[in-house]
Amino acid sequence: MTAKTKSSKSDYVEPKSFEEALERLQELVEKLEAGEISLEESVAAFEEGQKLSVYCQHKLKAAETSLKKLLMHPEGPEAGEEE
């Protein structure tokens, strides 16, 4: 089944990028805030949102770690050899 119907626990697919995850998270928040979905759909949306939130946090932490490494060694990995 390629088309999504109602949300369920098994519908979660890991996003391809941080931006995709954030966009989906925003969609879920809008649905929840509108209050026009059933309780079951709300719970499923919340669960998916939690997973997306964790995914985004991991991506942000990885980016932060990379930036800290670059700031500690701004000259790059080959800079240890000075002439």
Short mmCIF file of C-alpha atoms in Angstrom, two decimals:
data_model
loop_
_atom_site.label_atom_id
_atom_site.label_comp_id
_atom_site.label_asym_id
_atom_site.label_seq_id
_atom_site.Cartn_x
_atom_site.Cartn_y
_atom_site.Cartn_z
CA MET A 1 0.00 0.00 0.00
CA THR A 2 1.67 3.20 -1.14
CA ALA A 3 -1.01 5.76 -0.31
CA LYS A 4 -1.38 6.77 3.31
CA THR A 5 -4.80 6.61 4.85
CA LYS A 6 -5.39 7.38 8.50
CA SER A 7 -2.32 7.67 10.69
CA SER A 8 -1.32 4.66 12.72
CA LYS A 9 1.67 3.59 14.75
CA SER A 10 3.12 1.70 11.78
CA ASP A 11 2.91 4.68 9.40
CA TYR A 12 6.09 6.32 10.68
CA VAL A 13 8.82 6.44 8.06
CA GLU A 14 12.14 8.00 9.00
CA PRO A 15 12.51 11.28 7.10
CA LYS A 16 15.19 11.80 4.48
CA SER A 17 16.29 15.13 5.94
CA PHE A 18 15.96 17.47 8.90
CA GLU A 19 13.89 19.83 6.77
CA GLU A 20 11.47 17.07 5.76
CA ALA A 21 11.05 16.04 9.40
CA LEU A 22 10.46 19.61 10.52
CA GLU A 23 7.88 20.19 7.79
CA ARG A 24 5.99 17.02 8.76
CA LEU A 25 6.18 17.98 12.43
CA GLN A 26 4.65 21.37 11.63
CA GLU A 27 1.83 19.65 9.71
CA LEU A 28 1.10 17.42 12.69
CA VAL A 29 1.06 20.36 15.10
CA GLU A 30 -1.41 22.20 12.87
CA LYS A 31 -3.70 19.15 12.76
CA LEU A 32 -3.56 18.75 16.53
CA GLU A 33 -4.14 22.44 17.19
CA ALA A 34 -7.11 22.53 14.81
CA GLY A 35 -8.79 19.84 16.91
CA GLU A 36 -10.63 18.44 13.91
CA ILE A 37 -9.25 14.90 14.04
CA SER A 38 -10.43 11.99 16.16
CA LEU A 39 -8.87 11.02 19.46
CA GLU A 40 -7.26 7.97 17.84
CA GLU A 41 -5.78 10.11 15.05
CA SER A 42 -4.62 12.67 17.61
CA VAL A 43 -2.77 10.01 19.61
CA ALA A 44 -1.17 8.62 16.43
CA ALA A 45 -0.17 12.14 15.33
CA PHE A 46 1.32 12.83 18.76
CA GLU A 47 3.32 9.57 18.65
CA GLU A 48 4.64 10.38 15.18
CA GLY A 49 5.47 13.89 16.34
CA GLN A 50 7.47 12.51 19.26
CA LYS A 51 9.51 10.33 16.88
CA LEU A 52 10.09 13.26 14.54
CA SER A 53 11.13 15.44 17.46
CA VAL A 54 13.73 12.89 18.56
CA TYR A 55 14.98 12.60 14.96
CA CYS A 56 15.33 16.41 14.70
CA GLN A 57 17.11 16.60 18.07
CA HIS A 58 19.63 13.96 16.95
CA LYS A 59 20.26 15.80 13.66
CA LEU A 60 20.74 19.11 15.48
CA LYS A 61 23.11 17.51 18.01
CA ALA A 62 25.16 15.96 15.18
CA ALA A 63 25.37 19.32 13.41
CA GLU A 64 26.38 21.04 16.65
CA THR A 65 29.12 18.45 17.24
CA SER A 66 30.44 18.93 13.70
CA LEU A 67 30.50 22.70 14.10
CA LYS A 68 32.30 22.47 17.44
CA LYS A 69 34.97 20.27 15.85
CA LEU A 70 35.41 22.77 13.03
CA LEU A 71 35.69 25.65 15.48
CA MET A 72 38.30 23.78 17.53
CA HIS A 73 40.35 23.08 14.39
CA PRO A 74 39.42 25.78 11.87
CA GLU A 75 42.49 25.11 9.76
CA GLY A 76 41.28 21.63 8.79
CA PRO A 77 42.60 18.10 9.37
CA GLU A 78 45.74 18.55 7.25
CA ALA A 79 46.88 21.70 9.05
CA GLY A 80 49.04 19.75 11.48
CA GLU A 81 51.84 19.82 8.93
CA GLU A 82 53.32 23.31 9.05
CA GLU A 83 56.07 24.40 6.71
#
